[in-house]
CSV table of C-alpha atoms and ligand atoms in Angstrom, one decimal:
chain,number,residue,atom,x,y,z
F,46,MET,CA,-31.0,234.7,41.9
F,47,LYS,CA,-31.4,232.7,45.0
F,48,LYS,CA,-35.1,231.6,45.2
F,49,LEU,CA,-36.8,231.2,41.9
F,50,LEU,CA,-40.4,230.5,40.7
F,51,VAL,CA,-40.6,228.9,37.2
F,52,THR,CA,-44.0,229.2,35.6
F,53,GLY,CA,-44.8,226.9,32.7
F,54,ALA,CA,-42.2,224.5,34.3
F,55,THR,CA,-43.4,221.4,32.4
F,56,GLY,CA,-43.3,223.0,29.0
F,57,GLN,CA,-40.6,222.7,26.3
F,58,ILE,CA,-38.2,225.2,28.0
F,59,GLY,CA,-39.3,224.7,31.6
F,60,ALA,CA,-38.9,220.9,31.6
F,61,GLU,CA,-35.1,221.3,30.8
F,62,LEU,CA,-34.4,224.7,32.4
F,63,SER,CA,-35.9,223.8,35.8
F,64,PRO,CA,-33.6,220.8,36.5
F,65,VAL,CA,-30.6,222.9,35.5
F,66,LEU,CA,-31.7,225.7,37.9
F,67,ARG,CA,-32.2,223.1,40.7
F,68,SER,CA,-28.7,221.8,40.1
F,69,LEU,CA,-27.3,225.3,40.4
F,70,TYR,CA,-29.4,226.8,43.2
F,71,GLY,CA,-30.7,223.7,45.1
F,72,ALA,CA,-33.9,221.8,44.5
F,73,GLU,CA,-35.7,223.5,47.4
F,74,ASN,CA,-34.9,227.0,45.9
F,75,VAL,CA,-36.5,226.4,42.5
F,76,ILE,CA,-40.3,226.3,42.8
F,77,ALA,CA,-41.9,224.7,39.7
F,78,ALA,CA,-45.4,225.6,38.7
F,79,ALA,CA,-47.5,224.6,35.7
F,80,ASN,CA,-51.1,224.4,34.7
F,81,HIS,CA,-50.7,220.8,33.7
F,82,PRO,CA,-50.0,217.8,36.0
F,83,PRO,CA,-46.2,217.1,36.2
F,84,PRO,CA,-45.0,214.4,33.9
F,85,SER,CA,-43.5,211.4,35.5
F,86,GLY,CA,-39.8,211.6,36.3
F,87,GLU,CA,-37.5,212.9,38.8
F,88,PHE,CA,-37.6,216.6,38.0
F,89,PRO,CA,-41.0,217.6,39.4
F,90,ALA,CA,-40.6,215.4,42.5
F,91,SER,CA,-37.1,216.8,43.2
F,92,GLY,CA,-38.5,220.0,44.6
F,93,PRO,CA,-41.6,222.1,45.3
F,94,PHE,CA,-44.2,221.8,42.5
F,95,TYR,CA,-47.6,223.7,42.3
F,96,ARG,CA,-50.5,223.5,39.8
F,97,LEU,CA,-50.8,227.1,38.7
F,98,ASP,CA,-52.8,229.0,36.1
F,99,VAL,CA,-50.9,232.3,35.7
F,100,ARG,CA,-54.3,234.1,35.3
F,101,ASP,CA,-54.9,233.3,39.0
F,102,ALA,CA,-53.1,236.3,40.5
F,103,ASP,CA,-53.9,235.4,44.1
F,104,SER,CA,-52.4,231.9,43.8
F,105,LEU,CA,-49.3,233.3,42.0
F,106,GLU,CA,-48.7,235.9,44.7
F,107,ARG,CA,-49.3,233.3,47.5
F,108,ILE,CA,-46.5,231.1,46.1
F,109,VAL,CA,-44.1,234.0,45.7
F,110,ALA,CA,-44.8,235.3,49.2
F,111,GLU,CA,-44.7,231.9,50.9
F,112,HIS,CA,-41.3,231.0,49.3
F,113,ARG,CA,-39.9,234.6,49.4
F,114,CYS,CA,-39.0,234.3,45.7
F,115,ASP,CA,-36.6,236.9,44.3
F,116,THR,CA,-36.9,235.8,40.7
F,117,ILE,CA,-39.8,234.7,38.4
F,118,ILE,CA,-38.8,232.8,35.3
F,119,HIS,CA,-42.1,233.3,33.4
F,120,LEU,CA,-42.4,230.7,30.7
F,121,ALA,CA,-46.2,230.0,30.7
F,122,ALA,CA,-47.7,231.0,27.4
F,123,LEU,CA,-49.6,229.6,24.4
F,124,LEU,CA,-47.3,229.2,21.3
F,125,SER,CA,-47.9,230.5,17.9
F,126,ALA,CA,-50.0,227.9,16.1
F,127,VAL,CA,-52.3,227.0,19.0
F,128,ALA,CA,-52.6,230.8,19.7
F,129,GLU,CA,-53.9,231.4,16.2
F,130,ASP,CA,-56.5,228.8,16.8
F,131,ARG,CA,-57.6,230.4,20.2
F,132,PRO,CA,-56.6,234.1,19.9
F,133,GLN,CA,-58.7,235.4,22.8
F,134,GLU,CA,-57.4,232.7,25.2
F,135,ALA,CA,-53.9,233.4,23.9
F,136,TRP,CA,-54.2,237.1,24.8
F,137,ASP,CA,-55.7,236.2,28.2
F,138,ILE,CA,-52.9,233.7,29.1
F,139,ASN,CA,-50.0,235.5,27.5
F,140,MET,CA,-50.8,239.0,28.5
F,141,ASN,CA,-52.9,238.8,31.7
F,142,GLY,CA,-50.6,236.1,32.9
F,143,LEU,CA,-47.6,238.3,32.3
F,144,LEU,CA,-49.3,241.4,33.9
F,145,ASN,CA,-50.0,239.2,37.0
F,146,VAL,CA,-46.3,238.2,37.1
F,147,LEU,CA,-45.1,241.8,36.7
F,148,GLU,CA,-47.5,243.1,39.4
F,149,VAL,CA,-46.4,240.3,41.9
F,150,ALA,CA,-42.8,241.1,41.0
F,151,ARG,CA,-43.4,244.8,41.6
F,152,LYS,CA,-44.9,244.1,45.1
F,153,HIS,CA,-42.4,241.5,46.1
F,154,ARG,CA,-39.3,243.0,44.4
F,155,CYS,CA,-38.7,240.0,42.1
F,156,ALA,CA,-36.6,240.0,38.9
F,157,VAL,CA,-38.5,238.7,35.9
F,158,PHE,CA,-37.3,236.7,32.9
F,159,PHE,CA,-39.6,236.9,29.9
F,160,PRO,CA,-39.1,234.8,26.8
F,161,SER,CA,-39.9,236.7,23.7
F,162,SER,CA,-39.5,235.3,20.2
F,163,ILE,CA,-38.7,235.9,16.5
F,164,GLY,CA,-42.5,235.9,16.5
F,165,ALA,CA,-42.3,239.4,17.8
F,166,PHE,CA,-41.3,240.5,14.3
F,167,GLY,CA,-43.5,240.7,11.3
F,168,PRO,CA,-43.4,240.7,7.4
F,169,GLY,CA,-42.3,244.4,7.4
F,170,THR,CA,-39.2,243.6,9.5
F,171,PRO,CA,-35.8,243.2,7.7
F,172,ALA,CA,-35.8,239.4,7.2
F,173,ASN,CA,-32.0,238.9,7.1
F,174,ASP,CA,-29.6,240.2,9.7
F,175,THR,CA,-32.7,241.5,11.6
F,176,PRO,CA,-31.5,244.3,13.8
F,177,GLN,CA,-31.9,244.4,17.6
F,178,ASP,CA,-33.9,247.6,17.3
F,179,THR,CA,-36.2,247.6,14.3
F,180,LEU,CA,-39.8,247.7,13.1
F,181,GLN,CA,-42.0,245.2,15.0
F,182,ARG,CA,-45.5,244.7,13.5
F,183,PRO,CA,-46.2,241.0,13.9
F,184,THR,CA,-49.3,239.6,12.1
F,185,THR,CA,-50.0,236.7,14.6
F,186,ILE,CA,-51.7,237.0,17.9
F,187,TYR,CA,-48.7,235.2,19.4
F,188,GLY,CA,-46.4,237.9,18.0
F,189,ILE,CA,-48.7,240.6,19.2
F,190,THR,CA,-48.5,239.2,22.7
F,191,LYS,CA,-44.7,238.9,22.5
F,192,VAL,CA,-44.1,242.5,21.3
F,193,SER,CA,-46.7,243.8,23.8
F,194,GLY,CA,-44.9,241.7,26.5
F,195,GLU,CA,-41.6,243.2,25.6
F,196,LEU,CA,-43.0,246.7,25.9
F,197,LEU,CA,-44.8,245.9,29.2
F,198,CYS,CA,-41.6,244.5,30.7
F,199,ASP,CA,-39.6,247.6,29.6
F,200,TYR,CA,-42.4,249.7,31.2
F,201,TYR,CA,-42.2,247.9,34.5
F,202,TYR,CA,-38.4,248.4,34.5
F,203,ARG,CA,-38.6,252.1,33.7
F,204,HIS,CA,-41.6,253.0,35.8
F,205,PHE,CA,-41.4,250.7,38.8
F,206,GLY,CA,-37.7,249.5,38.8
F,207,VAL,CA,-38.6,245.9,38.3
F,208,ASP,CA,-35.5,244.1,37.0
F,209,THR,CA,-37.1,242.6,33.8
F,210,ARG,CA,-34.9,240.9,31.2
F,211,GLY,CA,-35.8,238.9,28.1
F,212,LEU,CA,-34.6,237.0,25.0
F,213,ARG,CA,-36.1,236.8,21.5
F,214,TYR,CA,-35.7,233.1,21.1
F,215,PRO,CA,-35.7,231.5,17.7
F,216,GLY,CA,-37.2,228.1,17.1
F,217,LEU,CA,-36.1,225.8,20.0
F,218,ILE,CA,-35.0,222.2,19.5
F,219,SER,CA,-35.2,220.0,22.5
F,220,SER,CA,-35.0,216.3,23.4
F,221,GLN,CA,-36.8,216.1,26.7
F,222,VAL,CA,-40.4,217.4,26.0
F,223,LEU,CA,-42.2,217.6,22.7
F,224,PRO,CA,-43.1,221.3,22.0
F,225,GLY,CA,-46.8,222.0,21.9
F,226,GLY,CA,-48.4,224.1,19.3
F,227,GLY,CA,-45.5,225.9,17.8
F,228,SER,CA,-44.7,226.6,14.1
F,229,THR,CA,-41.1,225.4,14.5
F,230,ASP,CA,-42.0,222.1,16.0
F,231,TYR,CA,-41.1,220.3,12.8
F,232,ALA,CA,-37.5,220.6,13.8
F,233,VAL,CA,-38.2,218.4,16.8
F,234,GLU,CA,-40.7,216.0,15.3
F,235,ILE,CA,-38.3,215.2,12.4
F,236,PHE,CA,-35.9,213.4,14.7
F,237,TYR,CA,-38.6,211.0,16.1
F,238,ALA,CA,-39.8,210.4,12.5
F,239,ALA,CA,-36.2,209.8,11.2
F,240,LEU,CA,-35.5,207.3,13.9
F,241,THR,CA,-38.8,205.4,13.8
F,242,ARG,CA,-40.0,205.7,10.2
F,243,ARG,CA,-37.0,206.9,8.3
F,244,HIS,CA,-39.4,209.4,6.7
F,245,TYR,CA,-41.0,212.7,7.7
F,246,ASP,CA,-43.9,214.7,6.2
F,247,CYS,CA,-42.9,218.3,7.0
F,248,PHE,CA,-45.6,220.9,7.6
F,249,LEU,CA,-43.4,223.8,6.4
F,250,SER,CA,-42.0,224.2,2.8
F,251,ALA,CA,-38.5,222.9,2.0
F,252,GLU,CA,-37.1,226.4,1.7
F,253,THR,CA,-38.6,228.0,4.8
F,254,GLN,CA,-35.5,229.4,6.5
F,255,LEU,CA,-35.7,230.2,10.2
F,256,ASP,CA,-33.4,230.9,13.1
F,257,MET,CA,-33.1,228.0,15.5
F,258,MET,CA,-31.3,227.1,18.7
F,259,TYR,CA,-30.6,223.9,20.6
F,260,MET,CA,-32.2,223.9,24.1
F,261,PRO,CA,-28.9,223.7,26.1
F,262,ASP,CA,-27.9,227.0,24.5
F,263,ALA,CA,-31.4,228.5,25.2
F,264,ILE,CA,-31.0,227.5,28.9
F,265,GLY,CA,-27.4,228.9,29.0
F,266,ALA,CA,-28.6,232.2,27.5
F,267,ALA,CA,-31.4,232.7,30.0
F,268,ILE,CA,-29.1,231.9,33.0
F,269,LYS,CA,-26.3,234.1,31.7
F,270,LEU,CA,-28.6,237.0,31.0
F,271,MET,CA,-30.2,236.8,34.4
F,272,THR,CA,-26.9,236.7,36.2
F,273,THR,CA,-25.2,239.5,34.3
F,274,ASP,CA,-24.3,242.7,36.1
F,275,PRO,CA,-27.2,245.0,35.2
F,276,SER,CA,-24.8,247.9,34.6
F,277,GLN,CA,-23.7,246.0,31.5
F,278,LEU,CA,-27.1,246.0,29.9
F,279,ARG,CA,-28.2,248.7,27.4
F,280,HIS,CA,-31.1,246.6,26.3
F,281,ARG,CA,-33.5,244.5,28.4
F,282,ASN,CA,-36.6,243.3,26.5
F,283,ALA,CA,-35.7,241.6,24.6
F,284,PHE,CA,-32.3,240.5,23.2
F,285,ASN,CA,-32.1,238.8,19.8
F,286,VAL,CA,-30.3,235.5,20.2
F,287,THR,CA,-29.7,232.8,17.6
F,288,ALA,CA,-27.4,229.9,17.0
F,289,MET,CA,-28.1,228.7,13.5
F,290,SER,CA,-30.5,229.3,10.6
F,291,PHE,CA,-31.6,226.6,8.3
F,292,THR,CA,-34.4,225.2,6.1
F,293,PRO,CA,-36.2,221.9,6.5
F,294,ALA,CA,-34.3,220.7,3.4
F,295,GLU,CA,-31.0,221.6,5.1
F,296,LEU,CA,-32.0,219.9,8.3
F,297,ALA,CA,-33.0,216.8,6.4
F,298,ALA,CA,-29.7,216.7,4.6
F,299,GLU,CA,-27.8,216.9,7.9
F,300,ILE,CA,-29.9,214.0,9.3
F,301,ARG,CA,-29.1,212.0,6.2
F,302,LYS,CA,-25.4,212.2,7.1
F,303,HIS,CA,-26.3,209.9,10.0
F,304,ILE,CA,-29.3,208.0,8.5
F,305,PRO,CA,-28.7,207.8,4.7
F,306,GLU,CA,-32.0,206.3,3.9
F,307,PHE,CA,-34.0,209.1,5.6
F,308,THR,CA,-36.5,210.8,3.3
F,309,ILE,CA,-38.6,214.0,3.7
F,310,ALA,CA,-41.8,215.1,1.9
F,311,TYR,CA,-43.8,218.3,2.3
F,312,ALA,CA,-47.4,218.4,3.5
F,313,ILE,CA,-47.8,222.1,4.0
F,314,ASP,CA,-50.0,223.3,6.9
F,315,PRO,CA,-51.2,226.7,5.5
F,316,VAL,CA,-51.7,228.2,9.0
F,317,ARG,CA,-48.2,227.3,10.3
F,318,GLN,CA,-46.6,228.2,6.9
F,319,ALA,CA,-48.2,231.6,7.0
F,320,ILE,CA,-46.9,232.1,10.6
F,321,ALA,CA,-43.4,231.0,9.8
F,322,SER,CA,-43.3,233.0,6.5
F,323,SER,CA,-44.0,236.2,8.5
F,324,TRP,CA,-40.9,235.7,10.7
F,325,PRO,CA,-37.3,236.8,9.9
F,326,ARG,CA,-34.9,234.3,8.5
F,327,HIS,CA,-31.8,235.3,10.5
F,328,MET,CA,-31.5,237.8,13.4
F,329,ASN,CA,-28.5,239.9,14.2
F,330,ASP,CA,-27.5,239.0,17.8
F,331,SER,CA,-24.6,241.4,18.2
F,332,ALA,CA,-26.2,243.3,21.1
F,333,ALA,CA,-26.4,240.1,23.2
F,334,ARG,CA,-22.8,239.2,22.2
F,335,ALA,CA,-21.6,242.7,23.1
F,336,GLU,CA,-23.6,243.4,26.3
F,337,TRP,CA,-23.4,240.0,28.1
F,338,ASP,CA,-21.1,237.8,25.9
F,339,TRP,CA,-23.7,235.6,24.4
F,340,ARG,CA,-22.0,232.7,22.6
F,341,PRO,CA,-23.9,229.6,21.3
F,342,ARG,CA,-22.2,226.2,21.7
F,343,PHE,CA,-24.2,224.1,19.2
F,344,ASP,CA,-24.3,224.6,15.5
F,345,LEU,CA,-26.5,222.5,13.1
F,346,ALA,CA,-24.1,219.5,12.9
F,347,ALA,CA,-23.5,219.4,16.7
F,348,MET,CA,-27.2,219.7,17.4
F,349,VAL,CA,-28.2,216.9,15.0
F,350,GLN,CA,-25.6,214.6,16.4
F,351,ASP,CA,-26.7,215.2,20.0
F,352,MET,CA,-30.5,215.1,19.2
F,353,LEU,CA,-30.2,211.8,17.3
F,354,GLU,CA,-28.2,210.3,20.2
F,355,LYS,CA,-30.7,211.5,22.9
F,356,ILE,CA,-33.9,210.7,21.0
F,357,ALA,CA,-32.6,207.2,20.1
F,358,ALA,CA,-31.8,206.6,23.8
F,359,LYS,CA,-35.3,207.9,24.7
F,360,LEU,CA,-37.0,205.7,22.2
F,361,GLN,CA,-35.0,202.7,23.4
F,362,ASN,CA,-35.9,203.3,27.0
F,363,GLY,CA,-39.6,203.7,26.1
H,234,VAH,C1,-43.4,228.7,18.2
H,234,VAH,N1,-41.6,227.5,19.1
H,234,VAH,O1,-43.2,228.1,17.2
H,234,VAH,C2,-42.3,228.8,19.2
H,234,VAH,C3,-41.3,229.9,18.9
H,234,VAH,C4,-39.9,231.1,17.2
H,234,VAH,C5,-41.0,230.0,17.5
H,234,VAH,O2,-41.7,231.1,19.4
H,234,VAH,O3,-44.4,229.3,18.4
Protein backbone atom coordinates (compact mmCIF):
# COMPACT_ATOMS: atom_id res chain seq x y z
CA MET A 1 0.00 0.00 0.00
CA LYS A 2 1.49 3.36 -0.99
CA LYS A 3 -1.41 5.57 -2.10
CA LEU A 4 -4.76 4.88 -0.47
CA LEU A 5 -8.32 6.10 -0.85
CA VAL A 6 -10.47 5.69 2.27
CA THR A 7 -14.21 5.90 1.61
CA GLY A 8 -16.50 6.55 4.58
CA ALA A 9 -13.49 8.29 6.11
CA THR A 10 -15.49 10.23 8.72
CA GLY A 11 -17.39 7.20 10.00
CA GLN A 12 -16.74 5.12 13.12
CA ILE A 13 -13.85 3.13 11.60
CA GLY A 14 -12.66 5.73 9.07
CA ALA A 15 -12.23 8.54 11.60
CA GLU A 16 -9.70 6.46 13.56
CA LEU A 17 -8.17 4.40 10.72
CA SER A 18 -7.44 7.36 8.41
CA PRO A 19 -5.13 9.22 10.84
CA VAL A 20 -3.25 5.99 11.59
CA LEU A 21 -2.80 5.35 7.85
CA ARG A 22 -1.60 8.95 7.38
CA SER A 23 0.97 8.47 10.14
CA LEU A 24 2.20 5.31 8.41
CA TYR A 25 2.11 6.36 4.74
CA GLY A 26 2.18 10.16 4.84
CA ALA A 27 -0.81 12.48 4.94
CA GLU A 28 -0.63 13.27 1.23
CA ASN A 29 -0.78 9.54 0.41
CA VAL A 30 -4.06 8.86 2.22
CA ILE A 31 -7.00 10.43 0.39
CA ALA A 32 -10.04 10.68 2.67
CA ALA A 33 -13.53 10.75 1.17
CA ALA A 34 -16.95 10.88 2.80
CA ASN A 35 -20.51 11.78 1.91
CA HIS A 36 -20.70 14.02 4.95
CA PRO A 37 -18.75 17.22 5.67
CA PRO A 38 -15.59 16.50 7.67
CA PRO A 39 -15.85 17.01 11.42
CA SER A 40 -13.67 19.71 12.91
CA GLY A 41 -10.26 18.56 13.94
CA GLU A 42 -6.86 17.95 12.53
CA PHE A 43 -7.50 14.69 10.70
CA PRO A 44 -9.47 15.86 7.64
CA ALA A 45 -7.30 18.98 7.27
CA SER A 46 -4.07 16.98 7.49
CA GLY A 47 -4.38 15.66 3.94
CA PRO A 48 -6.61 15.44 0.82
CA PHE A 49 -10.34 15.29 1.59
CA TYR A 50 -13.21 14.89 -0.88
CA ARG A 51 -17.00 14.86 -0.51
CA LEU A 52 -17.96 11.59 -2.21
CA ASP A 53 -21.11 9.53 -2.55
CA VAL A 54 -19.81 6.08 -3.50
CA ARG A 55 -22.80 5.65 -5.81
CA ASP A 56 -21.17 8.33 -8.03
CA ALA A 57 -18.84 6.07 -10.02
CA ASP A 58 -17.38 8.89 -12.15
CA SER A 59 -16.30 10.96 -9.14
CA LEU A 60 -14.89 7.86 -7.46
CA GLU A 61 -12.85 6.97 -10.55
CA ARG A 62 -11.67 10.55 -10.98
CA ILE A 63 -10.21 10.61 -7.45
CA VAL A 64 -8.50 7.22 -7.90
CA ALA A 65 -7.07 8.22 -11.31
CA GLU A 66 -5.95 11.70 -10.23
CA HIS A 67 -4.09 10.38 -7.18
CA ARG A 68 -2.99 7.09 -8.79
CA CYS A 69 -4.31 5.16 -5.81
CA ASP A 70 -3.15 1.56 -5.43
CA THR A 71 -5.52 0.66 -2.58
CA ILE A 72 -9.15 1.44 -1.74
CA ILE A 73 -10.19 1.02 1.90
CA HIS A 74 -13.94 0.89 1.32
CA LEU A 75 -15.76 1.74 4.55
CA ALA A 76 -18.80 3.65 3.25
CA ALA A 77 -22.00 1.75 4.14
CA LEU A 78 -25.26 1.98 6.06
CA LEU A 79 -25.12 0.00 9.33
CA SER A 80 -27.63 -2.61 10.46
CA ALA A 81 -30.34 -0.66 12.29
CA VAL A 82 -30.50 2.30 9.90
CA ALA A 83 -30.41 -0.17 6.98
CA GLU A 84 -33.48 -1.98 8.33
CA ASP A 85 -35.24 1.37 8.32
CA ARG A 86 -34.18 2.18 4.72
CA PRO A 87 -33.57 -1.23 3.02
CA GLN A 88 -33.66 -0.04 -0.59
CA GLU A 89 -31.20 2.78 0.11
CA ALA A 90 -29.04 0.36 2.09
CA TRP A 91 -28.85 -2.00 -0.90
CA ASP A 92 -28.06 0.94 -3.20
CA ILE A 93 -25.25 2.34 -1.05
CA ASN A 94 -23.83 -0.94 0.27
CA MET A 95 -23.98 -2.90 -2.99
CA ASN A 96 -23.83 -0.40 -5.85
CA GLY A 97 -21.20 1.53 -3.91
CA LEU A 98 -19.14 -1.64 -3.54
CA LEU A 99 -19.60 -2.57 -7.21
CA ASN A 100 -18.35 0.90 -8.22
CA VAL A 101 -15.30 0.42 -5.98
CA LEU A 102 -14.57 -3.02 -7.45
CA GLU A 103 -14.97 -1.80 -11.02
CA VAL A 104 -12.63 1.16 -10.41
CA ALA A 105 -10.20 -1.20 -8.68
CA ARG A 106 -10.33 -3.57 -11.67
CA LYS A 107 -9.63 -0.75 -14.16
CA HIS A 108 -6.92 0.94 -12.05
CA ARG A 109 -5.38 -2.18 -10.51
CA CYS A 110 -6.15 -1.27 -6.92
CA ALA A 111 -6.32 -3.60 -3.92
CA VAL A 112 -9.60 -3.40 -1.99
CA PHE A 113 -10.35 -3.74 1.74
CA PHE A 114 -13.98 -4.64 2.47
CA PRO A 115 -15.34 -4.69 6.04
CA SER A 116 -17.84 -7.48 6.46
CA SER A 117 -19.47 -8.24 9.80
CA ILE A 118 -20.93 -10.81 12.15
CA GLY A 119 -24.05 -9.47 10.50
CA ALA A 120 -23.18 -11.66 7.49
CA PHE A 121 -24.36 -14.63 9.55
CA GLY A 122 -27.98 -15.47 10.41
CA PRO A 123 -30.06 -17.48 12.94
CA GLY A 124 -29.21 -20.75 11.12
CA THR A 125 -25.47 -20.25 11.66
CA PRO A 126 -23.78 -22.00 14.63
CA ALA A 127 -23.97 -19.27 17.30
CA ASN A 128 -20.95 -20.40 19.34
CA ASP A 129 -17.50 -20.93 17.92
CA THR A 130 -18.92 -19.84 14.54
CA PRO A 131 -16.68 -21.41 11.88
CA GLN A 132 -14.84 -19.41 9.21
CA ASP A 133 -16.65 -21.41 6.52
CA THR A 134 -20.28 -22.08 7.44
CA LEU A 135 -23.93 -21.38 6.56
CA GLN A 136 -24.62 -17.71 5.88
CA ARG A 137 -28.33 -16.82 5.59
CA PRO A 138 -28.65 -13.43 7.28
CA THR A 139 -32.16 -12.12 7.90
CA THR A 140 -31.30 -8.39 7.80
CA ILE A 141 -30.74 -6.26 4.70
CA TYR A 142 -27.40 -5.22 6.23
CA GLY A 143 -26.38 -8.86 6.52
CA ILE A 144 -27.61 -9.60 2.99
CA THR A 145 -25.41 -6.77 1.66
CA LYS A 146 -22.47 -8.04 3.71
CA VAL A 147 -22.64 -11.66 2.56
CA SER A 148 -23.30 -10.46 -1.02
CA GLY A 149 -20.32 -8.13 -0.67
CA GLU A 150 -18.11 -10.99 0.49
CA LEU A 151 -19.14 -13.06 -2.54
CA LEU A 152 -18.69 -10.14 -4.95
CA CYS A 153 -15.21 -9.42 -3.58
CA ASP A 154 -14.24 -13.09 -3.96
CA TYR A 155 -15.63 -13.03 -7.52
CA TYR A 156 -13.53 -9.98 -8.45
CA TYR A 157 -10.47 -11.73 -7.03
CA ARG A 158 -11.08 -15.00 -8.88
CA HIS A 159 -12.31 -13.58 -12.20
CA PHE A 160 -10.38 -10.30 -12.56
CA GLY A 161 -7.42 -10.76 -10.22
CA VAL A 162 -8.43 -7.80 -8.03
CA ASP A 163 -6.61 -8.14 -4.69
CA THR A 164 -9.69 -8.07 -2.45
CA ARG A 165 -9.41 -8.78 1.27
CA GLY A 166 -11.92 -8.42 4.08
CA LEU A 167 -12.73 -8.93 7.76
CA ARG A 168 -15.94 -10.00 9.48
CA TYR A 169 -15.82 -7.41 12.25
CA PRO A 170 -17.77 -7.87 15.48
CA GLY A 171 -19.31 -4.90 17.23
CA LEU A 172 -16.70 -2.14 17.31
CA ILE A 173 -16.11 0.05 20.33
CA SER A 174 -14.50 3.41 19.65
CA SER A 175 -13.78 6.63 21.50
CA GLN A 176 -13.37 9.12 18.62
CA VAL A 177 -16.67 9.06 16.72
CA LEU A 178 -20.07 7.89 17.90
CA PRO A 179 -21.24 5.00 15.64
CA GLY A 180 -24.33 5.73 13.57
CA GLY A 181 -27.21 3.33 13.25
CA GLY A 182 -25.68 0.09 14.46
CA SER A 183 -27.18 -2.56 16.74
CA THR A 184 -24.01 -2.77 18.87
CA ASP A 185 -23.85 0.99 19.50
CA TYR A 186 -24.97 0.42 23.12
CA ALA A 187 -21.38 -0.65 23.85
CA VAL A 188 -20.21 2.88 23.00
CA GLU A 189 -23.17 4.91 24.32
CA ILE A 190 -22.87 3.22 27.74
CA PHE A 191 -19.51 4.91 28.45
CA TYR A 192 -20.88 8.42 27.87
CA ALA A 193 -23.92 7.59 30.03
CA ALA A 194 -21.79 6.09 32.81
CA LEU A 195 -19.56 9.17 32.97
CA THR A 196 -22.30 11.80 32.66
CA ARG A 197 -25.38 10.25 34.30
CA ARG A 198 -24.07 7.22 36.19
CA HIS A 199 -26.93 5.32 34.51
CA TYR A 200 -27.69 3.79 31.12
CA ASP A 201 -30.94 2.51 29.56
CA CYS A 202 -29.75 -0.27 27.27
CA PHE A 203 -31.64 -1.03 24.05
CA LEU A 204 -30.56 -4.70 24.06
CA SER A 205 -31.48 -7.26 26.72
CA ALA A 206 -29.08 -8.00 29.59
CA GLU A 207 -28.13 -11.41 28.27
CA THR A 208 -27.55 -10.51 24.57
CA GLN A 209 -24.07 -11.92 24.08
CA LEU A 210 -22.12 -10.57 21.09
CA ASP A 211 -18.57 -10.56 19.81
CA MET A 212 -16.87 -7.18 20.24
CA MET A 213 -13.55 -5.50 19.48
CA TYR A 214 -11.85 -2.28 20.53
CA MET A 215 -11.12 0.06 17.62
CA PRO A 216 -7.29 0.00 17.96
CA ASP A 217 -7.45 -3.77 17.36
CA ALA A 218 -9.88 -3.31 14.44
CA ILE A 219 -7.45 -0.87 12.83
CA GLY A 220 -4.47 -3.13 13.46
CA ALA A 221 -6.30 -6.08 11.93
CA ALA A 222 -7.16 -4.19 8.73
CA ILE A 223 -3.58 -2.93 8.25
CA LYS A 224 -2.04 -6.31 9.07
CA LEU A 225 -4.35 -8.14 6.65
CA MET A 226 -3.71 -5.65 3.84
CA THR A 227 0.07 -5.84 4.26
CA THR A 228 0.28 -9.65 4.56
CA ASP A 229 2.05 -11.56 1.77
CA PRO A 230 -0.88 -12.76 -0.38
CA SER A 231 0.71 -16.20 -0.72
CA GLN A 232 -0.13 -16.76 2.96
CA LEU A 233 -3.87 -16.27 2.43
CA ARG A 234 -6.17 -19.24 1.97
CA HIS A 235 -9.22 -17.08 2.65
CA ARG A 236 -9.91 -13.52 1.54
CA ASN A 237 -13.50 -12.43 2.04
CA ALA A 238 -13.91 -12.39 4.77
CA PHE A 239 -11.92 -13.45 7.86
CA ASN A 240 -13.70 -13.93 11.19
CA VAL A 241 -11.94 -11.72 13.75
CA THR A 242 -12.94 -11.11 17.35
CA ALA A 243 -11.34 -9.97 20.60
CA MET A 244 -13.99 -10.51 23.27
CA SER A 245 -17.59 -11.62 23.69
CA PHE A 246 -19.84 -10.16 26.35
CA THR A 247 -23.38 -9.21 27.33
CA PRO A 248 -24.61 -5.75 28.34
CA ALA A 249 -24.80 -7.00 31.94
CA GLU A 250 -21.15 -8.13 31.83
CA LEU A 251 -20.04 -4.81 30.33
CA ALA A 252 -21.96 -2.92 33.03
CA ALA A 253 -20.30 -5.03 35.75
CA GLU A 254 -16.85 -4.19 34.34
CA ILE A 255 -17.69 -0.48 34.25
CA ARG A 256 -18.85 -0.70 37.90
CA LYS A 257 -15.32 -1.76 38.87
CA HIS A 258 -14.40 1.86 37.99
CA ILE A 259 -17.71 3.65 38.75
CA PRO A 260 -19.32 1.67 41.62
CA GLU A 261 -22.52 3.72 41.57
CA PHE A 262 -23.20 3.02 37.87
CA THR A 263 -26.59 1.40 37.17
CA ILE A 264 -28.10 -0.07 34.00
CA ALA A 265 -31.74 -0.65 33.01
CA TYR A 266 -33.15 -2.28 29.88
CA ALA A 267 -35.46 -0.43 27.48
CA ILE A 268 -35.45 -2.95 24.64
CA ASP A 269 -35.60 -1.68 21.07
CA PRO A 270 -37.39 -4.56 19.30
CA VAL A 271 -35.79 -3.80 15.92
CA ARG A 272 -32.22 -3.78 17.19
CA GLN A 273 -32.90 -6.69 19.55
CA ALA A 274 -34.18 -8.79 16.62
CA ILE A 275 -31.09 -7.88 14.60
CA ALA A 276 -28.63 -8.65 17.41
CA SER A 277 -30.43 -11.90 18.31
CA SER A 278 -29.94 -13.15 14.74
CA TRP A 279 -26.16 -12.83 15.02
CA PRO A 280 -23.68 -15.38 16.46
CA ARG A 281 -22.47 -15.04 20.02
CA HIS A 282 -18.82 -15.90 19.47
CA MET A 283 -16.88 -16.50 16.25
CA ASN A 284 -13.97 -18.85 15.72
CA ASP A 285 -11.11 -16.69 14.37
CA SER A 286 -8.53 -19.45 14.01
CA ALA A 287 -8.19 -18.90 10.24
CA ALA A 288 -7.09 -15.28 10.76
CA ARG A 289 -4.71 -16.37 13.53
CA ALA A 290 -3.21 -19.10 11.32
CA GLU A 291 -3.02 -17.27 7.98
CA TRP A 292 -1.86 -13.78 9.03
CA ASP A 293 -1.13 -14.05 12.78
CA TRP A 294 -4.15 -12.10 14.02
CA ARG A 295 -3.77 -11.35 17.74
CA PRO A 296 -6.05 -8.84 19.55
CA ARG A 297 -4.40 -6.64 22.22
CA PHE A 298 -7.47 -5.48 24.17
CA ASP A 299 -9.72 -7.69 26.28
CA LEU A 300 -12.84 -6.48 28.16
CA ALA A 301 -10.96 -5.10 31.18
CA ALA A 302 -8.32 -3.29 29.09
CA MET A 303 -10.94 -1.84 26.73
CA VAL A 304 -13.15 -0.52 29.56
CA GLN A 305 -10.16 1.06 31.29
CA ASP A 306 -9.01 2.82 28.09
CA MET A 307 -12.49 3.86 26.98
CA LEU A 308 -13.31 5.46 30.35
CA GLU A 309 -10.02 7.38 30.29
CA LYS A 310 -10.51 8.58 26.69
CA ILE A 311 -14.21 9.48 26.99
CA ALA A 312 -13.64 11.26 30.32
CA ALA A 313 -10.91 13.35 28.68
CA LYS A 314 -13.16 14.04 25.67
CA LEU A 315 -16.05 15.16 27.89
CA GLN A 316 -13.72 17.35 29.90
CA ASN A 317 -12.34 19.06 26.77
CA GLY A 318 -15.87 19.63 25.46
C1 LIG B 1 -23.78 -2.67 13.38
N1 LIG B 1 -21.71 -1.89 14.36
O1 LIG B 1 -24.20 -2.73 14.53
C2 LIG B 1 -22.29 -2.58 13.21
C3 LIG B 1 -21.65 -3.96 13.14
C4 LIG B 1 -21.53 -6.27 14.13
C5 LIG B 1 -22.20 -4.92 14.15
O2 LIG B 1 -21.70 -4.51 11.88
O3 LIG B 1 -24.50 -2.64 12.41
